Amino acid sequence: MTLREKLRLTEGLSAWKTVPVPEEDLPSLFMSDGPHGLRMQDFTENIFHQGSKPATCFPTAVSTSQSFDTNLLAEIGKAIGEEANEQGADVVLGPGVNIKRNPLCGRNFEYFSEDPYVAGKLAAAFINALQGTGIGGCIKHFACNNQEERRMSSNSAVDERTLREIYLTAFEIAIKESSPSSVMAAYNRVNGTYCPENKMLLTDILRDEWGFDGLVMSDWTAIDNRSESLKAGCDLLMPGCHYYAEKQVAKDVKEGKLKKEVIRRAANRVKAWVRKFGPGGEMSGQRTDSCNYESHNTLAGKAAEQSAVLLKNDDNILPIKPSETVAAFGRMYTKLRYQGAGSSLINPTKLTQICEVIKSDGNPSECDIAVIFTGLPDEYESEGFDRTDLKLPPEDVKLIEETAAVNPNTIVVLFAGGVVETPWIDKVKAVLYMGLPGQAGAEAVKNLLYGYANPCGRLAESWCMEYADVPSADTYGAKNATYKEGIYVGYRYYEKNALTVRFPFGHGLSYTKFEYSDLTVKEDIVTVRVKNTGSRYGGEAVLMYVVAPEDSVVDRPLRELKGFTKVFLEPNAETTVKFNLNPRSFAIWQGKWVIPGGVYKIQIGGKAEELYKQGDVFAPITYTIPVYEDSPKKPGEFTLNDTPDELAAVSLFAKTFCKVTEKILLTKTGGERNNHFEMMYACSVLGPLRATVQSGGISVELAEALVDSANGKIIDSAEHLMDLFVARLKKS
Ligand code: GLC
């Protein structure tokens, strides 16, 4: 292969495929979204096309994380692998493990937790099972992609300790415990450098320190400088765009800014990846040849049941008794919100509405029980944009309050991709949180409300009283996002500051009762007896925390989750669960992983035993957040890496472009400013021009003309438009 052919191999052939090399028997590998089911495009060129092939829509990660059950995530990973085999995908672009730094993040529905240990362990279980079917996983988005606001150009300014302990650990656990076929580099910058161009992340840490030997791809259209991304270790530019690789790289090779070896390295990694996970590759021996969509639908229902969290159940009003009359209503009763939106959107193999499985006996004021099915509508959260607050729609809050006023036995069932404020909580008897439960969510809700299934989930994200309590509330969403809260994210913050939350991380009720006894800590083994002392079969997620020394010389959280397991027990049955401690159960990052001296305790289910742990004694290292200046650009400084709305500040042409783009997008959504519109708007008008060029949205000539107009080069701008005009004439 010539250098040019090698370079061509390091970009996508299209939105979902790699470049085949027939003379080397190298096939094209097919990728497909996403983390909770397949989105196999009917068209391989259009990533926003919603008409993907039907696939099982499993509960999204916000739900499955609440199961605290690695076996369940493995079952889902295996099922998605079977569907990928059946539908012709070789690699699935998931799971997403970004940390829930702030509950406003529009994409939190697609991620597991505020805690990196939970996220890492569940992701590893999913990837191992998925890859067990011969299908590659792709863990994403590496790293610090914690907001959707201007995600393609934002900067995450984060100190080293926080980066290590909070934002990298989930990736580290999953990569070391499941060897995903690939890693997707995120859109955003970390301390000023775009992730696909960030050598510290992609080579120094990912490969040299963690031993990752798979492929690194960019998120779609995430690369600005291809030469820098090759040097940093980003092997594959997706979805592929000749303009960037050939023109830019050829120039840099010629000027000695980029060594040919770097291109060869990337090409060899792409080849190795395709030879392993592509059609007929090394993993093909593990490929499954059976796929039962009906059983996958049943699994989706089981997952939805086991991921639900019973937040409140006064007077044990739940489960509903057969003799009780029920008024069932609310926005989700007839239009279930069962998944998020954006690249993870699935066309489900089947879908049931709650009104089809739970009948309503009549008026809320006349029935024994009133059940309101509510939550966040599609337009409140999605990939591509963030929420503006944590509130339910006002009309839903009004409905809850009016119902509670006429029926003291009011129950709320919530469907949302994350935290919602619940000022009405004291007016209702019970609250069941379903997250986004997937295509079989309606049956799951019925089974849970009527007791055919017993809720056994726990929150994997803290539910604050109100948004102002969130540690990153005042800085969140800035284009230059400064992670000033450091390691104090989620429960680490609320517990350290003794701040009352509505529902804490790990909260979850059951229709039965579990008791713990005989907690022992011997060497690095922790054991505890768990007994079902209630009257119903049920599941229990057992969470183990390591409590920091009270006299710790280093500023650190009061306790951190370092183990969890899920057990299912019949009434009066009991079992012993075991946890293994290791140095990282106690360590913090101080330029390396170290264990500060002191007495540590092990805490399970709120009960703490004493464990004496010898540790290092040292002077703590404090870290500062690297300063990154993102001052507004002046004419002459704009590049393709800037966004149309930024250019519009100084260019009438760019301003017109933004308005025309808005009109065009509205024609695609029937004039509705819905979540699809918001996402496409975020990717085009609020996204760097290079992204729109790489996705095929506009020509590079038009993009260059816009940039020149903002830089005051009117003649150059006109020349680019003329080039475009001539190119179109030739084409026609
Ligand atoms: C999107 C997402 C990523 C997805 C990719 C392909 O922009 O950020 O998660 O896998 O593009 O659709």
XYZ file of C-alpha atoms and ligand atoms in Angstrom:
744
model
C 0.000 0.000 0.000
C 1.186 3.501 -0.798
C 1.308 6.100 1.969
C -1.782 7.708 0.440
C -3.624 4.374 0.547
C -2.528 3.877 4.147
C -3.802 7.343 5.003
C -7.100 6.600 3.249
C -7.476 3.554 5.494
C -7.373 5.816 8.568
C -10.645 7.505 7.679
C -14.138 6.111 7.382
C -15.448 5.034 4.002
C -18.858 6.385 5.082
C -20.848 7.092 8.217
C -20.626 3.489 9.412
C -17.941 1.667 7.410
C -14.190 1.333 7.154
C -12.324 1.330 3.836
C -11.907 -2.188 2.363
C -8.575 -3.196 0.776
C -9.430 -6.077 -1.595
C -5.805 -6.648 -2.633
C -5.017 -7.372 1.003
C -8.201 -9.335 1.681
C -9.247 -6.636 4.090
C -13.054 -6.357 4.263
C -15.035 -3.309 5.316
C -16.104 -3.307 8.967
C -19.594 -2.035 9.801
C -20.265 -0.016 12.949
C -23.638 0.737 14.476
C -24.948 2.690 17.421
C -25.710 2.317 20.314
C -25.457 1.494 23.967
C -28.975 0.126 24.556
C -29.792 -1.403 21.210
C -29.001 -1.288 17.512
C -29.576 1.640 15.186
C -28.712 0.025 11.860
C -29.254 2.684 9.253
C -31.199 1.901 6.104
C -29.006 4.556 4.563
C -25.294 4.336 5.293
C -24.739 8.023 4.574
C -27.289 9.764 6.738
C -26.599 9.663 10.462
C -29.697 11.603 11.355
C -32.057 9.288 9.481
C -34.487 7.856 11.972
C -35.604 4.905 9.891
C -33.208 2.335 11.277
C -33.935 -1.403 11.205
C -36.172 -2.564 14.079
C -34.134 -3.756 17.067
C -34.849 -4.414 20.728
C -34.887 -1.167 22.669
C -33.506 -2.085 26.085
C -33.734 0.280 29.060
C -31.145 3.028 28.737
C -28.147 3.193 31.071
C -29.865 5.559 33.507
C -32.178 2.620 34.254
C -29.905 -0.391 33.992
C -27.316 1.247 36.254
C -29.948 1.182 39.022
C -30.025 -2.590 38.906
C -26.448 -2.668 40.269
C -26.394 -6.030 38.516
C -23.415 -6.934 36.330
C -25.174 -10.159 35.311
C -28.099 -8.188 33.921
C -25.802 -5.878 31.935
C -24.092 -8.989 30.591
C -27.401 -10.456 29.451
C -28.208 -7.227 27.639
C -24.746 -7.039 26.068
C -25.115 -10.597 24.806
C -28.562 -9.914 23.368
C -27.391 -6.795 21.539
C -24.460 -8.815 20.204
C -26.871 -11.435 18.871
C -28.897 -8.752 17.102
C -25.736 -7.170 15.708
C -24.759 -10.550 14.273
C -28.200 -10.998 12.817
C -28.337 -7.513 11.300
C -24.766 -7.345 10.002
C -22.978 -5.001 12.379
C -19.436 -5.858 13.462
C -18.932 -3.246 16.169
C -21.489 -1.601 18.455
C -20.734 1.993 19.454
C -21.283 1.666 23.161
C -21.409 1.708 26.166
C -21.218 5.347 27.219
C -19.561 5.788 30.622
C -19.289 9.550 31.036
C -19.782 10.672 34.633
C -22.935 12.562 35.587
C -21.169 15.709 36.704
C -24.406 17.682 36.598
C -28.034 16.447 36.338
C -28.774 18.942 33.553
C -26.691 17.038 31.008
C -29.046 16.175 28.151
C -27.283 12.880 27.579
C -27.226 11.559 31.148
C -29.950 9.079 30.138
C -27.277 7.292 28.120
C -24.725 7.128 30.937
C -24.569 5.016 34.095
C -23.721 7.058 37.144
C -22.120 9.878 39.112
C -19.827 7.201 40.508
C -16.992 5.864 38.328
C -16.823 2.462 40.060
C -20.432 1.584 39.183
C -20.025 2.881 35.633
C -16.792 0.993 35.039
C -17.943 -2.335 36.426
C -21.296 -2.315 34.589
C -19.615 -1.254 31.355
C -17.057 -4.059 31.669
C -19.821 -6.635 32.150
C -21.681 -5.318 29.084
C -18.550 -5.286 26.886
C -17.363 -8.761 27.898
C -20.753 -10.251 27.011
C -21.103 -8.256 23.796
C -17.623 -9.265 22.640
C -18.405 -12.831 23.663
C -20.740 -12.900 20.664
C -17.860 -11.864 18.395
C -19.053 -8.268 18.158
C -16.695 -5.429 19.145
C -17.576 -2.857 21.764
C -16.550 0.787 21.637
C -16.401 2.555 24.993
C -17.177 6.266 24.816
C -16.751 9.265 25.005
C -13.144 9.511 26.127
C -13.048 11.812 28.117
C -14.805 14.494 30.222
C -17.735 14.784 27.782
C -20.065 15.875 30.580
C -22.237 18.466 28.858
C -24.032 18.676 25.531
C -23.896 22.470 25.367
C -21.445 23.247 22.517
C -19.948 19.786 23.051
C -17.999 20.020 19.773
C -15.985 23.005 20.878
C -16.323 23.179 24.669
C -13.363 22.799 27.004
C -13.371 20.721 30.201
C -10.922 22.414 32.556
C -10.132 19.804 35.186
C -7.301 19.261 37.677
C -5.224 16.105 37.509
C -6.547 14.428 40.653
C -10.186 14.962 39.629
C -9.467 13.726 36.115
C -7.888 10.557 37.459
C -10.232 9.732 40.348
C -13.565 10.746 38.795
C -13.505 11.136 34.996
C -11.036 8.454 33.858
C -11.667 5.668 36.384
C -14.772 4.233 34.688
C -12.827 3.939 31.416
C -9.845 2.486 33.274
C -11.896 -0.219 35.006
C -13.731 -1.192 31.817
C -10.630 -1.180 29.640
C -8.589 -3.252 32.094
C -11.468 -5.687 32.783
C -13.004 -6.102 29.328
C -10.529 -4.948 26.654
C -13.077 -3.186 24.424
C -12.239 -3.409 20.732
C -12.146 0.350 20.501
C -12.368 3.648 22.317
C -14.184 6.684 20.957
C -12.418 9.990 21.569
C -14.850 12.692 22.631
C -15.737 15.965 20.882
C -14.681 18.321 23.640
C -11.284 19.630 24.686
C -9.645 18.608 27.953
C -7.558 21.453 29.361
C -7.434 23.114 25.964
C -6.701 20.130 23.696
C -9.378 18.344 21.689
C -9.720 14.739 22.855
C -8.911 13.255 19.404
C -5.693 15.344 19.474
C -4.882 14.702 23.137
C -1.743 12.554 23.359
C -1.836 12.475 27.158
C -5.245 10.799 27.049
C -4.952 8.619 23.916
C -1.361 7.428 24.231
C 0.296 8.235 27.541
C -2.586 7.104 29.736
C -4.765 4.878 27.542
C -2.029 2.835 25.890
C 1.220 3.296 27.788
C -0.259 3.212 31.296
C -3.437 1.137 30.958
C -2.134 -1.186 28.224
C -5.005 -0.622 25.785
C -4.119 -2.256 22.443
C -7.267 -1.713 20.401
C -8.323 1.062 18.081
C -9.079 4.686 18.866
C -11.658 6.382 16.665
C -12.894 9.945 16.778
C -16.435 10.809 17.552
C -18.232 11.724 14.342
C -16.689 14.859 12.823
C -14.729 15.488 16.031
C -11.297 15.963 14.428
C -10.006 19.434 13.617
C -6.290 18.826 12.923
C -5.838 15.350 11.440
C -2.031 15.414 11.714
C -2.205 16.256 15.413
C -4.833 13.564 15.960
C -2.638 10.954 14.252
C 0.307 11.927 16.438
C -1.889 11.815 19.552
C -3.022 8.268 18.749
C -6.440 8.712 17.143
C -6.263 5.975 14.513
C -9.568 6.405 12.689
C -11.254 9.636 11.597
C -15.006 9.109 11.477
C -17.154 9.387 9.480
C -14.470 10.139 6.889
C -13.821 13.217 4.773
C -11.074 13.440 2.139
C -10.670 17.171 2.572
C -9.150 16.815 6.026
C -6.829 13.851 5.798
C -5.329 14.164 2.375
C -4.848 17.899 2.007
C -3.765 18.665 5.555
C -1.652 15.579 6.208
C 0.120 15.604 2.849
C 1.245 19.166 3.547
C 2.470 18.282 7.045
C 4.360 15.203 5.826
C 6.004 17.312 3.113
C 7.017 19.958 5.648
C 8.328 17.317 8.060
C 5.673 18.089 10.671
C 4.304 14.544 10.543
C 6.328 11.346 10.250
C 5.145 8.692 7.777
C 5.570 6.130 10.575
C 2.682 7.745 12.451
C 0.390 7.160 9.468
C 1.609 3.588 9.127
C 0.944 3.002 12.842
C -2.652 4.190 12.506
C -3.248 2.182 9.332
C -1.860 -0.953 10.971
C -4.168 -0.496 13.955
C -7.168 -0.130 11.660
C -6.154 -3.273 9.790
C -5.646 -5.209 13.041
C -9.043 -4.043 14.308
C -10.819 -5.073 11.091
C -8.966 -8.383 10.928
C -10.104 -9.131 14.479
C -13.671 -7.845 14.563
C -14.515 -7.400 10.887
C -16.374 -9.963 8.706
C -14.567 -13.307 8.792
C -12.134 -11.940 11.374
C -10.467 -13.644 14.328
C -13.582 -13.145 16.450
C -15.896 -14.632 13.824
C -15.563 -18.019 15.528
C -17.507 -16.554 18.459
C -20.198 -15.071 16.248
C -23.679 -16.165 17.253
C -26.072 -17.414 14.594
C -29.306 -17.312 16.491
C -31.303 -14.299 17.530
C -34.634 -14.474 19.292
C -36.255 -11.062 19.324
C -39.148 -12.315 21.433
C -36.817 -13.452 24.199
C -34.955 -10.159 23.908
C -38.215 -8.327 24.458
C -38.787 -10.431 27.577
C -35.266 -9.600 28.744
C -35.977 -5.901 28.145
C -39.008 -6.224 30.385
C -37.053 -8.008 33.113
C -34.351 -5.360 32.915
C -36.947 -2.600 33.229
C -38.434 -4.274 36.299
C -35.069 -4.810 37.984
C -33.836 -1.317 37.181
C -36.821 0.561 38.583
C -36.404 2.363 41.909
C -39.202 2.572 44.453
C -38.478 6.009 45.888
C -41.377 6.268 48.307
C -44.085 3.874 49.531
C -45.966 5.299 52.521
C -48.437 2.990 54.261
C -47.192 0.284 51.910
C -49.782 1.521 49.481
C -47.906 -0.430 46.813
C -48.376 -3.036 45.496
C -51.941 -2.283 44.478
C -54.442 -4.857 45.713
C -56.694 -6.576 43.157
C -59.788 -5.314 44.963
C -58.731 -1.675 44.693
C -60.141 0.549 41.957
C -57.486 2.532 40.084
C -57.623 5.778 38.141
C -54.697 5.690 35.701
C -53.762 8.776 33.677
C -51.036 11.309 32.831
C -48.943 12.220 29.792
C -47.056 8.915 29.767
C -50.194 6.760 30.219
C -50.899 6.949 26.502
C -47.495 8.058 25.183
C -44.717 6.241 27.001
C -41.257 7.850 26.973
C -39.100 4.750 26.912
C -35.770 5.940 25.465
C -33.679 9.034 24.861
C -32.913 10.755 21.556
C -30.006 11.382 19.227
C -27.570 8.778 17.993
C -28.890 6.137 20.425
C -32.447 6.330 19.070
C -33.847 2.874 18.307
C -36.756 1.736 16.172
C -38.213 -0.829 18.630
C -39.335 -4.310 17.512
C -42.490 -3.747 19.519
C -43.920 -1.177 21.888
C -46.800 -1.269 24.323
C -48.469 1.725 25.877
C -49.366 1.705 29.575
C -53.031 2.334 28.709
C -52.973 -1.037 26.919
C -51.929 -2.974 30.014
C -53.386 -1.009 32.910
C -57.017 -0.075 32.659
C -58.417 2.965 34.392
C -61.533 2.474 36.500
C -62.612 6.060 36.350
C -62.271 9.421 38.037
C -59.306 9.999 40.403
C -61.586 11.405 43.085
C -63.812 8.304 43.112
C -61.219 5.530 42.874
C -59.299 3.925 45.741
C -55.979 4.711 44.062
C -54.907 7.425 41.604
C -51.797 6.652 39.541
C -50.220 9.452 37.494
C -47.750 8.428 34.780
C -45.574 11.442 34.100
C -42.010 12.569 33.498
C -39.830 14.455 31.039
C -41.117 14.691 27.459
C -38.698 14.169 24.567
C -38.051 17.860 24.077
C -36.682 18.236 27.636
C -33.503 16.170 27.185
C -31.471 14.601 24.420
C -28.034 14.172 22.970
C -27.075 17.527 21.524
C -28.554 19.854 24.129
C -28.841 20.133 27.906
C -31.873 20.622 30.128
C -32.608 24.129 31.332
C -33.799 23.055 34.784
C -34.742 19.973 36.836
C -38.452 20.597 36.799
C -41.279 18.501 35.448
C -43.528 20.291 32.940
C -45.648 22.741 34.964
C -48.899 21.174 33.786
C -47.725 17.834 35.216
C -46.864 19.369 38.587
C -50.338 20.943 38.623
C -51.953 17.595 37.792
C -50.077 15.873 40.630
C -51.110 18.537 43.141
C -54.735 18.631 41.997
C -54.971 14.836 42.108
C -53.407 14.619 45.563
C -55.927 17.198 46.742
C -58.852 14.903 45.845
C -57.268 11.510 46.523
C -54.877 10.892 49.444
C -53.814 7.620 47.798
C -52.004 9.229 44.911
C -49.075 7.425 43.305
C -46.624 8.970 40.806
C -44.724 6.880 38.242
C -41.829 8.874 36.750
C -40.160 8.410 33.356
C -37.082 10.589 32.929
C -33.450 10.349 31.894
C -32.337 11.806 35.203
C -33.092 13.789 38.323
C -36.328 15.771 38.629
C -37.237 18.143 41.441
C -40.173 16.752 43.457
C -41.634 19.634 45.544
C -44.942 17.733 45.629
C -43.398 14.620 47.199
C -45.115 15.041 50.583
C -48.514 15.196 48.932
C -48.308 11.745 47.378
C -48.115 8.310 48.975
C -45.701 6.590 46.596
C -43.227 7.334 43.796
C -41.826 4.736 41.389
C -38.941 5.892 39.147
C -38.535 3.965 35.901
C -35.730 5.950 34.255
C -36.209 5.288 30.519
C -37.344 1.663 30.627
C -37.131 0.578 26.992
C -39.762 -0.983 24.749
C -41.161 -3.344 27.411
C -41.481 -0.626 30.009
C -45.272 -0.662 30.122
C -45.546 -4.314 31.118
C -42.760 -3.782 33.648
C -44.671 -0.918 35.263
C -47.824 -3.008 35.510
C -45.943 -5.919 37.104
C -44.264 -3.610 39.605
C -47.428 -1.703 40.561
C -49.442 -4.895 41.071
C -46.663 -6.824 42.816
C -46.015 -9.465 40.154
C -42.496 -8.054 40.325
C -40.755 -6.572 43.361
C -38.806 -3.305 42.889
C -35.094 -3.887 43.611
C -33.242 -0.955 42.068
C -31.152 1.699 43.780
C -30.396 5.217 42.572
C -27.050 5.475 40.801
C -27.322 9.267 40.835
C -28.125 11.523 43.804
C -31.442 13.366 43.605
C -30.908 16.866 44.972
C -33.666 18.876 46.647
C -33.271 21.591 44.041
C -30.848 22.452 41.281
C -29.097 25.173 43.292
C -27.710 22.438 45.569
C -25.687 20.874 42.732
C -21.956 21.597 43.196
C -21.440 22.615 39.558
C -24.724 24.555 39.347
C -23.179 27.966 38.844
C -20.597 27.030 36.211
C -22.340 24.264 34.277
C -22.802 24.602 30.532
C -20.109 27.207 29.932
C -18.163 26.722 26.728
C -15.082 26.788 28.947
C -16.358 24.416 31.650
C -14.290 24.748 34.812
C -14.656 21.704 37.023
C -14.080 23.725 40.169
C -16.000 21.231 42.298
C -13.108 18.826 41.695
C -13.673 15.302 42.989
C -16.797 16.369 44.858
C -19.394 15.106 42.407
C -22.704 13.556 43.462
C -22.736 11.792 46.831
C -19.076 12.649 47.364
C -20.184 16.291 47.560
C -23.501 15.966 49.392
C -22.112 13.688 52.119
C -18.906 15.696 52.591
C -20.966 18.847 53.050
C -23.741 17.143 55.043
C -26.214 18.509 52.501
C -29.708 17.025 52.618
C -30.777 15.508 49.339
C -34.241 14.414 48.274
C -33.069 10.836 47.621
C -29.446 9.747 48.165
C -27.274 7.680 45.865
C -28.073 4.020 46.667
C -31.632 4.764 47.794
C -34.261 2.210 46.849
C -37.210 0.538 48.629
C -38.638 -2.951 48.248
C -41.875 -4.833 48.979
C -39.852 -7.120 51.223
C -37.143 -6.521 53.860
C -33.467 -7.457 53.931
C -31.243 -7.590 56.965
C -27.450 -7.684 57.111
C -25.366 -9.423 59.775
C -21.917 -10.786 60.540
C -19.936 -8.190 58.596
C -16.326 -9.426 58.660
C -13.108 -8.032 57.234
C -10.184 -10.454 57.063
C -7.136 -9.371 55.107
C -8.661 -8.050 51.885
C -11.857 -10.093 51.996
C -15.110 -8.596 53.221
C -18.090 -10.854 53.901
C -21.605 -10.124 55.110
C -24.755 -12.210 55.629
C -27.867 -10.999 53.855
C -31.304 -12.338 54.779
C -34.746 -11.760 53.275
C -36.780 -11.236 56.434
C -39.924 -10.133 54.591
C -42.768 -12.040 52.982
C -41.893 -11.629 49.296
C -39.193 -12.826 46.936
C -36.957 -9.964 46.081
C -33.630 -8.647 44.857
C -31.147 -6.680 46.952
C -28.225 -4.649 45.670
C -25.563 -4.848 48.388
C -23.271 -1.822 48.296
C -19.885 -1.714 49.985
C -18.184 1.566 50.799
C -14.689 2.302 52.079
C -14.843 5.013 54.728
C -11.803 7.321 54.815
C -9.774 7.775 58.016
C -11.416 10.401 60.203
C -8.061 12.069 60.748
C -7.135 11.955 57.076
C -4.405 14.455 56.286
C -5.656 14.636 52.710
C -8.889 16.217 51.612
C -11.018 13.345 50.382
C -14.685 12.157 50.324
C -16.075 10.684 53.552
C -16.593 7.377 51.777
C -16.524 5.913 48.310
C -18.285 2.968 46.716
C -15.777 0.159 46.188
C -17.958 -2.906 45.751
C -21.484 -3.993 44.882
C -23.336 -7.177 44.122
C -26.974 -8.232 43.557
C -28.664 -11.126 45.273
C -32.174 -12.536 44.858
C -33.696 -14.324 47.844
C -36.944 -16.083 48.734
C -38.539 -15.104 52.061
C -36.381 -16.327 55.036
C -33.570 -17.325 52.714
C -30.123 -15.878 53.379
C -26.722 -15.865 51.766
C -23.190 -14.601 52.325
C -21.798 -12.096 49.884
C -18.107 -11.454 49.500
C -16.136 -8.450 48.322
C -12.449 -8.298 47.452
C -10.522 -5.229 48.494
C -7.439 -4.107 46.594
C -5.085 -1.132 46.885
C -7.328 0.955 44.677
C -10.100 0.485 47.227
C -8.189 2.915 49.448
C -6.012 4.893 47.054
C -6.205 8.475 45.921
C -4.260 10.161 43.139
C -1.272 12.188 44.224
C 0.769 12.138 41.020
C 0.383 8.364 41.319
C -1.978 6.081 43.204
C -1.148 6.130 46.922
C -2.871 4.948 50.113
C -2.845 7.657 52.789
C -2.188 6.312 56.290
C -4.970 5.869 58.802
C -7.806 3.680 59.969
C -10.282 2.842 57.229
C -13.723 1.395 57.770
C -15.875 -0.826 55.629
C -19.519 0.128 55.426
C -22.333 -1.980 54.035
C -25.982 -0.975 54.083
C -25.247 1.825 56.506
C -23.430 -0.324 59.077
C -19.713 0.355 59.494
C -17.102 -2.101 60.777
C -13.514 -1.123 61.553
C -10.684 -2.137 59.283
C -7.147 -1.086 60.116
C -5.244 -0.298 56.933
C -1.586 0.635 57.000
C -0.949 3.379 54.461
C 1.633 5.854 53.237
C 2.275 8.956 55.248
C 3.113 11.914 53.036
C 2.555 15.588 52.451
C -0.575 15.936 50.290
C -0.148 17.329 46.769
C -2.748 19.916 45.836
C -3.684 20.355 42.200
C -4.836 23.421 40.364
C -7.102 23.572 37.339
C -5.070 24.461 34.238
C -6.151 27.838 32.893
C -7.463 27.828 29.331
C -8.288 31.153 27.716
C -11.116 31.041 25.208
C -11.356 34.725 24.359
C -13.765 35.758 21.573
C -12.052 35.779 18.189
C -11.491 38.862 16.085
C -11.721 39.116 12.264
C -8.621 37.449 10.831
C -8.555 34.735 13.519
C -11.538 32.603 12.442
C -10.984 29.083 11.102
C -13.106 26.085 10.116
C -12.931 25.117 13.764
C -15.279 27.973 14.681
C -19.048 27.822 14.671
C -21.423 29.625 12.303
C -23.062 31.461 15.183
C -19.660 32.762 16.308
C -18.910 33.954 12.756
C -22.367 35.548 12.589
C -21.249 38.054 15.216
C -19.022 39.710 12.591
C -20.333 38.483 9.245
C -23.730 39.196 7.669
C -23.138 36.276 5.304
C -22.665 33.936 8.268
C -25.717 35.415 9.974
C -27.783 34.707 6.873
C -26.323 31.198 6.731
C -27.515 30.564 10.301
C -31.031 31.734 9.499
C -31.225 29.676 6.312
C -29.903 26.616 8.150
C -32.574 27.028 10.802
C -35.261 27.155 8.126
C -33.875 24.064 6.399
C -33.761 22.098 9.658
C -37.362 23.046 10.404
C -38.419 21.555 7.071
C -36.961 18.248 8.290
C -39.026 18.290 11.484
C -42.342 19.482 10.102
C -41.711 22.970 11.428
C -41.394 21.672 15.018
C -38.568 22.846 17.260
C -38.481 19.340 18.744
C -35.539 17.413 20.137
C -34.465 16.302 16.649
C -34.384 19.961 15.560
C -32.441 21.001 18.675
C -29.873 18.275 18.116
C -29.364 19.065 14.438
C -29.175 22.803 15.252
C -26.567 22.094 17.956
C -24.483 20.108 15.458
C -24.708 22.645 12.619
C -25.143 26.256 13.754
C -23.536 25.737 17.185
C -20.969 23.221 15.962
C -17.608 23.854 14.280
C -17.838 24.266 10.509
C -15.366 21.374 10.033
C -18.016 19.103 11.584
C -20.689 20.116 9.087
C -18.194 19.682 6.236
C -17.153 16.213 7.478
C -20.762 15.090 7.889
C -21.469 16.156 4.311
C -23.809 18.911 5.440
C -22.077 21.662 3.467
C -19.236 21.843 0.964
C -15.788 22.888 2.042
C -15.995 25.798 -0.433
C -19.039 27.222 1.342
C -17.387 26.700 4.730
C -14.225 28.482 3.572
C -16.339 31.298 2.111
C -18.025 31.789 5.467
C -14.705 31.874 7.297
C -13.214 34.337 4.808
C -16.264 36.571 5.149
C -15.785 36.661 8.939
C -12.079 37.402 8.453
C -12.902 40.330 6.208
C -11.502 38.609 3.101
C -14.510 39.390 0.930
C -12.757 38.695 -2.400
C -11.477 35.303 -1.181
C -14.959 34.529 0.089
C -16.447 35.359 -3.318
C -13.807 33.187 -5.018
C -14.759 30.178 -2.870
C -18.406 30.718 -3.775
C -17.415 30.923 -7.440
C -15.484 27.634 -7.071
C -18.593 26.113 -5.549
C -20.754 27.472 -8.349
C -18.401 26.077 -11.018
C -18.177 22.725 -9.217
C -21.978 22.499 -9.136
C -22.173 23.458 -12.830
C -19.720 20.699 -13.727
C -21.738 18.218 -11.663
C -25.049 19.149 -13.290
C -22.609 10.946 17.809
C -22.343 10.517 19.224
C -21.697 9.153 19.342
C -22.229 8.265 18.224
C -21.724 8.823 16.907
C -22.267 8.046 15.698
O -22.406 12.304 17.615
O -21.656 11.444 20.074
O -22.016 8.631 20.630
O -21.782 6.921 18.409
O -22.031 10.210 16.756
O -23.660 8.205 15.592
